PDB file of C-alpha atoms in Angstrom:
ATOM      1  CA  MET A   1      68.986  76.179  77.892  1.00  0.00           C
ATOM      2  CA  LEU A   2      71.656  73.632  77.140  1.00  0.00           C
ATOM      3  CA  THR A   3      72.479  75.700  73.889  1.00  0.00           C
ATOM      4  CA  TYR A   4      72.800  78.714  75.854  1.00  0.00           C
ATOM      5  CA  THR A   5      74.970  77.066  78.379  1.00  0.00           C
ATOM      6  CA  ILE A   6      77.428  75.621  75.839  1.00  0.00           C
ATOM      7  CA  GLU A   7      77.735  79.041  74.155  1.00  0.00           C
ATOM      8  CA  TYR A   8      78.525  80.617  77.469  1.00  0.00           C
ATOM      9  CA  CYS A   9      81.190  78.111  78.323  1.00  0.00           C
ATOM     10  CA  VAL A  10      82.731  78.521  74.703  1.00  0.00           C
ATOM     11  CA  ILE A  11      82.724  82.357  75.077  1.00  0.00           C
ATOM     12  CA  PHE A  12      84.336  81.950  78.498  1.00  0.00           C
ATOM     13  CA  VAL A  13      87.083  79.822  77.507  1.00  0.00           C
ATOM     14  CA  LEU A  14      87.813  81.826  74.557  1.00  0.00           C
ATOM     15  CA  LEU A  15      87.998  84.882  76.709  1.00  0.00           C
ATOM     16  CA  LEU A  16      90.051  83.261  79.353  1.00  0.00           C
ATOM     17  CA  VAL A  17      92.583  82.229  76.736  1.00  0.00           C
ATOM     18  CA  THR A  18      92.710  85.326  74.720  1.00  0.00           C
ATOM     19  CA  ALA A  19      92.321  88.150  77.195  1.00  0.00           C
ATOM     20  CA  TYR A  20      94.066  86.626  80.290  1.00  0.00           C
ATOM     21  CA  VAL A  21      95.898  83.397  80.339  1.00  0.00           C
ATOM     22  CA  VAL A  22      98.147  84.002  77.251  1.00  0.00           C
ATOM     23  CA  PRO A  23      99.019  87.540  77.940  1.00  0.00           C
ATOM     24  CA  ALA A  24      99.402  87.170  81.747  1.00  0.00           C
ATOM     25  CA  GLY A  25     101.120  83.732  81.515  1.00  0.00           C
ATOM     26  CA  LEU A  26     103.750  85.103  78.942  1.00  0.00           C
ATOM     27  CA  PHE A  27     104.761  88.075  81.117  1.00  0.00           C
ATOM     28  CA  HIS A  28     104.651  85.793  84.263  1.00  0.00           C
ATOM     29  CA  TYR A  29     107.133  83.366  82.553  1.00  0.00           C
ATOM     30  CA  PHE A  30     109.520  85.985  81.362  1.00  0.00           C
ATOM     31  CA  PHE A  31     109.673  87.950  84.620  1.00  0.00           C
ATOM     32  CA  PHE A  32     108.791  85.708  87.437  1.00  0.00           C
ATOM     33  CA  THR A  33     109.528  81.970  86.374  1.00  0.00           C
ATOM     34  CA  ARG A  34     112.410  82.530  84.039  1.00  0.00           C
ATOM     35  CA  CYS A  35     113.960  85.276  85.967  1.00  0.00           C
ATOM     36  CA  SER A  36     117.612  86.223  85.744  1.00  0.00           C
ATOM     37  CA  THR A  37     119.882  88.811  86.673  1.00  0.00           C
ATOM     38  CA  ALA A  38     119.001  91.004  83.754  1.00  0.00           C
ATOM     39  CA  THR A  39     115.249  90.734  84.588  1.00  0.00           C
ATOM     40  CA  GLU A  40     116.029  91.355  88.365  1.00  0.00           C
ATOM     41  CA  ALA A  41     117.638  94.718  87.560  1.00  0.00           C
ATOM     42  CA  MET A  42     114.461  95.625  85.768  1.00  0.00           C
ATOM     43  CA  ARG A  43     112.333  95.041  88.857  1.00  0.00           C
ATOM     44  CA  ILE A  44     110.700  98.391  89.915  1.00  0.00           C
ATOM     45  CA  GLN A  45     109.657  97.627  93.596  1.00  0.00           C
ATOM     46  CA  LYS A  46     111.711  95.910  96.205  1.00  0.00           C
ATOM     47  CA  ARG A  47     108.510  94.376  97.588  1.00  0.00           C
ATOM     48  CA  ARG A  48     107.752  91.040  96.112  1.00  0.00           C
ATOM     49  CA  PRO A  49     104.021  89.845  95.460  1.00  0.00           C
ATOM     50  CA  SER A  50     103.201  86.779  97.618  1.00  0.00           C
ATOM     51  CA  SER A  51     101.597  83.751  96.306  1.00  0.00           C
ATOM     52  CA  GLN A  52      98.543  84.617  98.252  1.00  0.00           C
ATOM     53  CA  ASP A  53      98.493  87.911  96.312  1.00  0.00           C
ATOM     54  CA  ILE A  54      98.796  86.065  92.963  1.00  0.00           C
ATOM     55  CA  ARG A  55      95.895  83.646  93.978  1.00  0.00           C
ATOM     56  CA  ARG A  56      93.724  86.429  94.960  1.00  0.00           C
ATOM     57  CA  GLU A  57      94.271  88.164  91.426  1.00  0.00           C
ATOM     58  CA  ILE A  58      93.445  85.040  89.646  1.00  0.00           C
ATOM     59  CA  ARG A  59      90.262  84.485  91.594  1.00  0.00           C
ATOM     60  CA  GLN A  60      89.099  88.065  91.015  1.00  0.00           C
ATOM     61  CA  SER A  61      90.202  87.912  87.363  1.00  0.00           C
ATOM     62  CA  VAL A  62      88.178  84.658  86.632  1.00  0.00           C
ATOM     63  CA  SER A  63      85.237  86.100  88.356  1.00  0.00           C
ATOM     64  CA  ALA A  64      85.403  89.249  86.168  1.00  0.00           C
ATOM     65  CA  LEU A  65      85.520  86.981  83.094  1.00  0.00           C
ATOM     66  CA  LEU A  66      82.627  84.961  84.153  1.00  0.00           C
ATOM     67  CA  LEU A  67      80.423  88.074  84.357  1.00  0.00           C
ATOM     68  CA  PHE A  68      82.033  89.462  81.068  1.00  0.00           C
ATOM     69  CA  SER A  69      81.146  86.211  79.296  1.00  0.00           C
ATOM     70  CA  ALA A  70      77.429  86.600  80.447  1.00  0.00           C
ATOM     71  CA  TYR A  71      77.458  90.074  78.688  1.00  0.00           C
ATOM     72  CA  CYS A  72      79.226  88.542  75.674  1.00  0.00           C
ATOM     73  CA  LEU A  73      76.459  85.888  75.239  1.00  0.00           C
ATOM     74  CA  ILE A  74      73.871  88.759  75.078  1.00  0.00           C
ATOM     75  CA  VAL A  75      75.892  90.552  72.435  1.00  0.00           C
ATOM     76  CA  TYR A  76      76.313  87.272  70.418  1.00  0.00           C
ATOM     77  CA  HIS A  77      72.551  86.869  70.157  1.00  0.00           C
ATOM     78  CA  ALA A  78      72.070  90.556  69.456  1.00  0.00           C
ATOM     79  CA  ALA A  79      74.525  90.338  66.608  1.00  0.00           C
ATOM     80  CA  ARG A  80      72.910  87.286  65.275  1.00  0.00           C
ATOM     81  CA  ASN A  81      69.710  89.178  65.077  1.00  0.00           C
ATOM     82  CA  GLY A  82      71.455  92.012  63.431  1.00  0.00           C
ATOM     83  CA  ALA A  83      71.083  94.387  66.361  1.00  0.00           C
ATOM     84  CA  THR A  84      74.739  95.539  66.560  1.00  0.00           C
ATOM     85  CA  ALA A  85      77.090  97.250  64.077  1.00  0.00           C
ATOM     86  CA  LEU A  86      79.366  94.036  63.825  1.00  0.00           C
ATOM     87  CA  TYR A  87      79.939  92.698  60.418  1.00  0.00           C
ATOM     88  CA  PHE A  88      80.974  89.100  59.647  1.00  0.00           C
ATOM     89  CA  GLU A  89      82.373  89.196  56.034  1.00  0.00           C
ATOM     90  CA  PHE A  90      85.577  90.926  55.523  1.00  0.00           C
ATOM     91  CA  ALA A  91      84.431  91.730  51.948  1.00  0.00           C
ATOM     92  CA  GLN A  92      81.656  93.905  53.379  1.00  0.00           C
ATOM     93  CA  ARG A  93      84.255  96.599  54.184  1.00  0.00           C
ATOM     94  CA  PRO A  94      87.404  98.069  52.357  1.00  0.00           C
ATOM     95  CA  TRP A  95      90.733  96.157  53.056  1.00  0.00           C
ATOM     96  CA  TRP A  96      91.837  98.989  55.427  1.00  0.00           C
ATOM     97  CA  TRP A  97      88.744  99.107  57.355  1.00  0.00           C
ATOM     98  CA  ALA A  98      89.885  96.390  60.152  1.00  0.00           C
ATOM     99  CA  ALA A  99      93.134  98.336  60.682  1.00  0.00           C
ATOM    100  CA  ALA A 100      91.309 101.526  61.067  1.00  0.00           C
ATOM    101  CA  GLY A 101      88.786  99.986  63.482  1.00  0.00           C
ATOM    102  CA  PHE A 102      91.643  98.595  65.558  1.00  0.00           C
ATOM    103  CA  ALA A 103      93.334 102.034  65.835  1.00  0.00           C
ATOM    104  CA  ALA A 104      89.929 103.461  66.695  1.00  0.00           C
ATOM    105  CA  LEU A 105      89.517 100.902  69.474  1.00  0.00           C
ATOM    106  CA  VAL A 106      92.871 101.992  70.815  1.00  0.00           C
ATOM    107  CA  VAL A 107      92.233 105.816  70.878  1.00  0.00           C
ATOM    108  CA  LEU A 108      88.665 105.617  72.072  1.00  0.00           C
ATOM    109  CA  HIS A 109      89.319 102.887  74.701  1.00  0.00           C
ATOM    110  CA  ASP A 110      92.130 105.033  76.097  1.00  0.00           C
ATOM    111  CA  ILE A 111      89.945 108.094  76.503  1.00  0.00           C
ATOM    112  CA  TYR A 112      87.193 105.917  78.113  1.00  0.00           C
ATOM    113  CA  PHE A 113      89.650 104.262  80.330  1.00  0.00           C
ATOM    114  CA  TYR A 114      91.121 107.666  81.477  1.00  0.00           C
ATOM    115  CA  THR A 115      87.694 108.978  82.191  1.00  0.00           C
ATOM    116  CA  THR A 116      86.149 105.949  84.122  1.00  0.00           C
ATOM    117  CA  HIS A 117      89.313 104.983  85.912  1.00  0.00           C
ATOM    118  CA  ARG A 118      89.452 108.730  87.411  1.00  0.00           C
ATOM    119  CA  LEU A 119      85.844 108.567  88.397  1.00  0.00           C
ATOM    120  CA  MET A 120      86.489 105.229  90.255  1.00  0.00           C
ATOM    121  CA  HIS A 121      89.004 106.879  92.336  1.00  0.00           C
ATOM    122  CA  LEU A 122      86.559 109.479  93.756  1.00  0.00           C
ATOM    123  CA  PRO A 123      86.101 108.571  97.494  1.00  0.00           C
ATOM    124  CA  PRO A 124      82.278 107.718  97.233  1.00  0.00           C
ATOM    125  CA  LEU A 125      83.296 105.099  94.574  1.00  0.00           C
ATOM    126  CA  PHE A 126      86.664 103.983  95.232  1.00  0.00           C
ATOM    127  CA  LYS A 127      85.800 101.352  98.081  1.00  0.00           C
ATOM    128  CA  THR A 128      82.887  99.496  96.470  1.00  0.00           C
ATOM    129  CA  VAL A 129      84.257  99.811  92.885  1.00  0.00           C
ATOM    130  CA  HIS A 130      88.018  99.787  92.547  1.00  0.00           C
ATOM    131  CA  ALA A 131      89.609  99.194  96.002  1.00  0.00           C
ATOM    132  CA  GLY A 132      89.929  95.315  95.052  1.00  0.00           C
ATOM    133  CA  HIS A 133      92.248  96.097  92.259  1.00  0.00           C
ATOM    134  CA  HIS A 134      94.460  98.298  94.269  1.00  0.00           C
ATOM    135  CA  ARG A 135      95.001  95.519  96.922  1.00  0.00           C
ATOM    136  CA  SER A 136      97.792  94.635  94.337  1.00  0.00           C
ATOM    137  CA  LEU A 137     100.339  97.209  95.745  1.00  0.00           C
ATOM    138  CA  THR A 138     102.988  95.154  93.948  1.00  0.00           C
ATOM    139  CA  PRO A 139     100.971  94.207  90.767  1.00  0.00           C
ATOM    140  CA  THR A 140     101.696  91.081  88.827  1.00  0.00           C
ATOM    141  CA  PRO A 141     100.357  90.072  85.176  1.00  0.00           C
ATOM    142  CA  TRP A 142      97.687  88.126  86.862  1.00  0.00           C
ATOM    143  CA  SER A 143      96.067  91.333  88.200  1.00  0.00           C
ATOM    144  CA  ILE A 144      95.101  92.603  84.812  1.00  0.00           C
ATOM    145  CA  LEU A 145      91.433  91.589  85.070  1.00  0.00           C
ATOM    146  CA  SER A 146      91.299  91.678  88.998  1.00  0.00           C
ATOM    147  CA  PHE A 147      88.137  93.610  89.180  1.00  0.00           C
ATOM    148  CA  GLN A 148      85.141  94.021  91.569  1.00  0.00           C
ATOM    149  CA  PRO A 149      81.737  93.431  90.025  1.00  0.00           C
ATOM    150  CA  LEU A 150      80.934  97.068  89.293  1.00  0.00           C
ATOM    151  CA  GLU A 151      84.333  97.623  88.049  1.00  0.00           C
ATOM    152  CA  THR A 152      84.002  94.696  85.613  1.00  0.00           C
ATOM    153  CA  ILE A 153      80.796  96.275  84.341  1.00  0.00           C
ATOM    154  CA  SER A 154      82.431  99.692  83.888  1.00  0.00           C
ATOM    155  CA  GLN A 155      85.560  98.397  82.307  1.00  0.00           C
ATOM    156  CA  PHE A 156      83.857  96.142  79.724  1.00  0.00           C
ATOM    157  CA  GLY A 157      81.153  98.718  79.255  1.00  0.00           C
ATOM    158  CA  PHE A 158      83.396 100.263  76.760  1.00  0.00           C
ATOM    159  CA  PHE A 159      82.643  97.289  74.364  1.00  0.00           C
ATOM    160  CA  ALA A 160      79.045  97.420  75.102  1.00  0.00           C
ATOM    161  CA  LEU A 161      79.118 100.967  73.514  1.00  0.00           C
ATOM    162  CA  VAL A 162      81.504 100.401  70.459  1.00  0.00           C
ATOM    163  CA  ILE A 163      79.874  97.221  68.982  1.00  0.00           C
ATOM    164  CA  PHE A 164      76.532  99.078  68.725  1.00  0.00           C
ATOM    165  CA  PHE A 165      78.054 102.190  66.966  1.00  0.00           C
ATOM    166  CA  VAL A 166      81.322 101.053  65.291  1.00  0.00           C
ATOM    167  CA  PRO A 167      81.203  98.653  62.443  1.00  0.00           C
ATOM    168  CA  LEU A 168      83.950  95.897  63.510  1.00  0.00           C
ATOM    169  CA  HIS A 169      84.599  92.458  62.430  1.00  0.00           C
ATOM    170  CA  PRO A 170      84.763  89.908  65.343  1.00  0.00           C
ATOM    171  CA  ALA A 171      88.157  89.032  64.379  1.00  0.00           C
ATOM    172  CA  THR A 172      89.239  92.610  65.079  1.00  0.00           C
ATOM    173  CA  LEU A 173      87.641  92.624  68.438  1.00  0.00           C
ATOM    174  CA  LEU A 174      89.426  89.326  69.419  1.00  0.00           C
ATOM    175  CA  ALA A 175      92.792  90.794  68.158  1.00  0.00           C
ATOM    176  CA  TYR A 176      92.218  93.858  70.129  1.00  0.00           C
ATOM    177  CA  LEU A 177      91.367  91.939  73.413  1.00  0.00           C
ATOM    178  CA  LEU A 178      94.808  90.096  72.969  1.00  0.00           C
ATOM    179  CA  PHE A 179      96.564  93.249  72.298  1.00  0.00           C
ATOM    180  CA  ASP A 180      94.809  94.824  75.452  1.00  0.00           C
ATOM    181  CA  GLY A 181      95.705  91.912  77.553  1.00  0.00           C
ATOM    182  CA  LEU A 182      99.360  91.944  76.482  1.00  0.00           C
ATOM    183  CA  VAL A 183      99.639  95.691  77.105  1.00  0.00           C
ATOM    184  CA  ASN A 184      97.940  95.376  80.487  1.00  0.00           C
ATOM    185  CA  ALA A 185     100.066  92.411  81.417  1.00  0.00           C
ATOM    186  CA  ALA A 186     103.278  94.409  80.666  1.00  0.00           C
ATOM    187  CA  GLY A 187     101.891  97.479  82.680  1.00  0.00           C
ATOM    188  CA  HIS A 188     101.408  95.081  85.590  1.00  0.00           C
ATOM    189  CA  CYS A 189     104.551  93.013  85.312  1.00  0.00           C
ATOM    190  CA  GLY A 190     106.527  95.109  87.717  1.00  0.00           C
ATOM    191  CA  HIS A 191     109.751  95.180  85.584  1.00  0.00           C
ATOM    192  CA  GLU A 192     110.780  98.247  83.462  1.00  0.00           C
ATOM    193  CA  PHE A 193     111.964  96.515  80.308  1.00  0.00           C
ATOM    194  CA  VAL A 194     112.086  99.932  78.195  1.00  0.00           C
ATOM    195  CA  ALA A 195     115.060 101.960  78.536  1.00  0.00           C
ATOM    196  CA  PRO A 196     114.525 105.361  80.210  1.00  0.00           C
ATOM    197  CA  ALA A 197     116.312 107.357  77.587  1.00  0.00           C
ATOM    198  CA  SER A 198     113.841 105.809  74.901  1.00  0.00           C
ATOM    199  CA  GLN A 199     110.794 107.131  77.034  1.00  0.00           C
ATOM    200  CA  GLN A 200     112.271 110.556  76.438  1.00  0.00           C
ATOM    201  CA  HIS A 201     111.870 110.489  72.718  1.00  0.00           C
ATOM    202  CA  ARG A 202     109.582 113.307  71.521  1.00  0.00           C
ATOM    203  CA  LEU A 203     106.903 110.826  70.483  1.00  0.00           C
ATOM    204  CA  LEU A 204     107.495 107.776  72.633  1.00  0.00           C
ATOM    205  CA  LYS A 205     107.219 109.796  75.854  1.00  0.00           C
ATOM    206  CA  TYR A 206     103.557 110.033  75.292  1.00  0.00           C
ATOM    207  CA  LEU A 207     103.116 106.288  75.808  1.00  0.00           C
ATOM    208  CA  ASN A 208     102.751 104.745  79.207  1.00  0.00           C
ATOM    209  CA  ALA A 209     105.767 102.866  80.440  1.00  0.00           C
ATOM    210  CA  VAL A 210     105.572 100.093  82.952  1.00  0.00           C
ATOM    211  CA  THR A 211     106.783 102.400  85.735  1.00  0.00           C
ATOM    212  CA  HIS A 212     103.880 104.799  85.030  1.00  0.00           C
ATOM    213  CA  HIS A 213     101.205 102.187  85.933  1.00  0.00           C
ATOM    214  CA  ASP A 214     103.314 100.751  88.761  1.00  0.00           C
ATOM    215  CA  LEU A 215     103.348 104.141  90.242  1.00  0.00           C
ATOM    216  CA  HIS A 216      99.570 104.281  90.153  1.00  0.00           C
ATOM    217  CA  HIS A 217      99.423 101.290  92.210  1.00  0.00           C
ATOM    218  CA  THR A 218     101.668 102.741  94.819  1.00  0.00           C
ATOM    219  CA  ARG A 219     100.568 106.535  94.636  1.00  0.00           C
ATOM    220  CA  PHE A 220      96.899 106.098  93.523  1.00  0.00           C
ATOM    221  CA  ARG A 221      96.439 109.635  92.414  1.00  0.00           C
ATOM    222  CA  TYR A 222      98.471 109.644  89.356  1.00  0.00           C
ATOM    223  CA  ASN A 223      98.759 108.020  85.987  1.00  0.00           C
ATOM    224  CA  PHE A 224      95.232 106.936  85.056  1.00  0.00           C
ATOM    225  CA  GLY A 225      95.789 106.362  81.296  1.00  0.00           C
ATOM    226  CA  GLN A 226      95.691 103.085  79.599  1.00  0.00           C
ATOM    227  CA  TYR A 227      97.857 103.342  76.555  1.00  0.00           C
ATOM    228  CA  PHE A 228      98.920 106.934  76.577  1.00  0.00           C
ATOM    229  CA  ASN A 229      99.657 109.586  79.142  1.00  0.00           C
ATOM    230  CA  ILE A 230      98.453 112.567  77.036  1.00  0.00           C
ATOM    231  CA  LEU A 231      95.291 112.877  79.126  1.00  0.00           C
ATOM    232  CA  ASP A 232      97.321 112.578  82.350  1.00  0.00           C
ATOM    233  CA  ARG A 233      99.555 115.507  81.211  1.00  0.00           C
ATOM    234  CA  LEU A 234      96.634 117.601  80.049  1.00  0.00           C
ATOM    235  CA  PHE A 235      94.881 117.310  83.460  1.00  0.00           C
ATOM    236  CA  GLY A 236      97.782 117.420  85.729  1.00  0.00           C
ATOM    237  CA  THR A 237      97.514 113.783  86.968  1.00  0.00           C
ATOM    238  CA  PHE A 238     100.972 112.380  85.318  1.00  0.00           C
ATOM    239  CA  LEU A 239     103.769 111.383  87.535  1.00  0.00           C
ATOM    240  CA  ASP A 240     107.076 110.445  85.884  1.00  0.00           C
ATOM    241  CA  ARG A 241     109.581 107.967  87.349  1.00  0.00           C
ATOM    242  CA  PRO A 242     110.271 108.889  90.951  1.00  0.00           C
ATOM    243  CA  ALA A 243     111.526 106.070  93.172  1.00  0.00           C
ATOM    244  CA  ALA A 244     108.557 103.759  93.610  1.00  0.00           C
TER     245      ALA A 244
END
């Protein structure tokens, strides 16, 4: 029992730092602590989040990570017994496999996220699954993992699928968690730091900007994608840059 407790604590701290504190802390520092005239000009909403909002977001995010850590402990022991598709020696795969695996995670996660996110907005599910995250009408970087228990299971369920079917090195997974945290923190920072003109580029326009996800928090019915807005455009749920 002591061994499991230690393993759980190590996993929790690793996830807390990699997937939450580092990405959320960086964006909080640049846009809320070290604010300037330039960053204020990037602010999307006039309404400012309160300290009570931030404390709630942190509490919910830590709770989500406590639950996710329990899942990771199960996965860790499954991997040790060879029950997953994870591999632990880079030499087991070609040199390009790690990069390809990372790219696959980005694409697959975006599809998974759009699908589950839209489902969570259905009236029968919204209140019990997703409403907690939308209490952040003016989101902050600390809201990136602010999930209710069922949403936590849904969001992290993606990893429950890929590790059993996609050969990945644990380092690739950790790198992806950090990347995902940084992109999420950017999307919840409330400041549009990418020039609107750049977002009209024939390729870049398919990437979600901060404004797109900020609009999701205020309009609810639009912009369900994680990294890309391709599925939003295809299914008529894309909303682009009206005043928030």
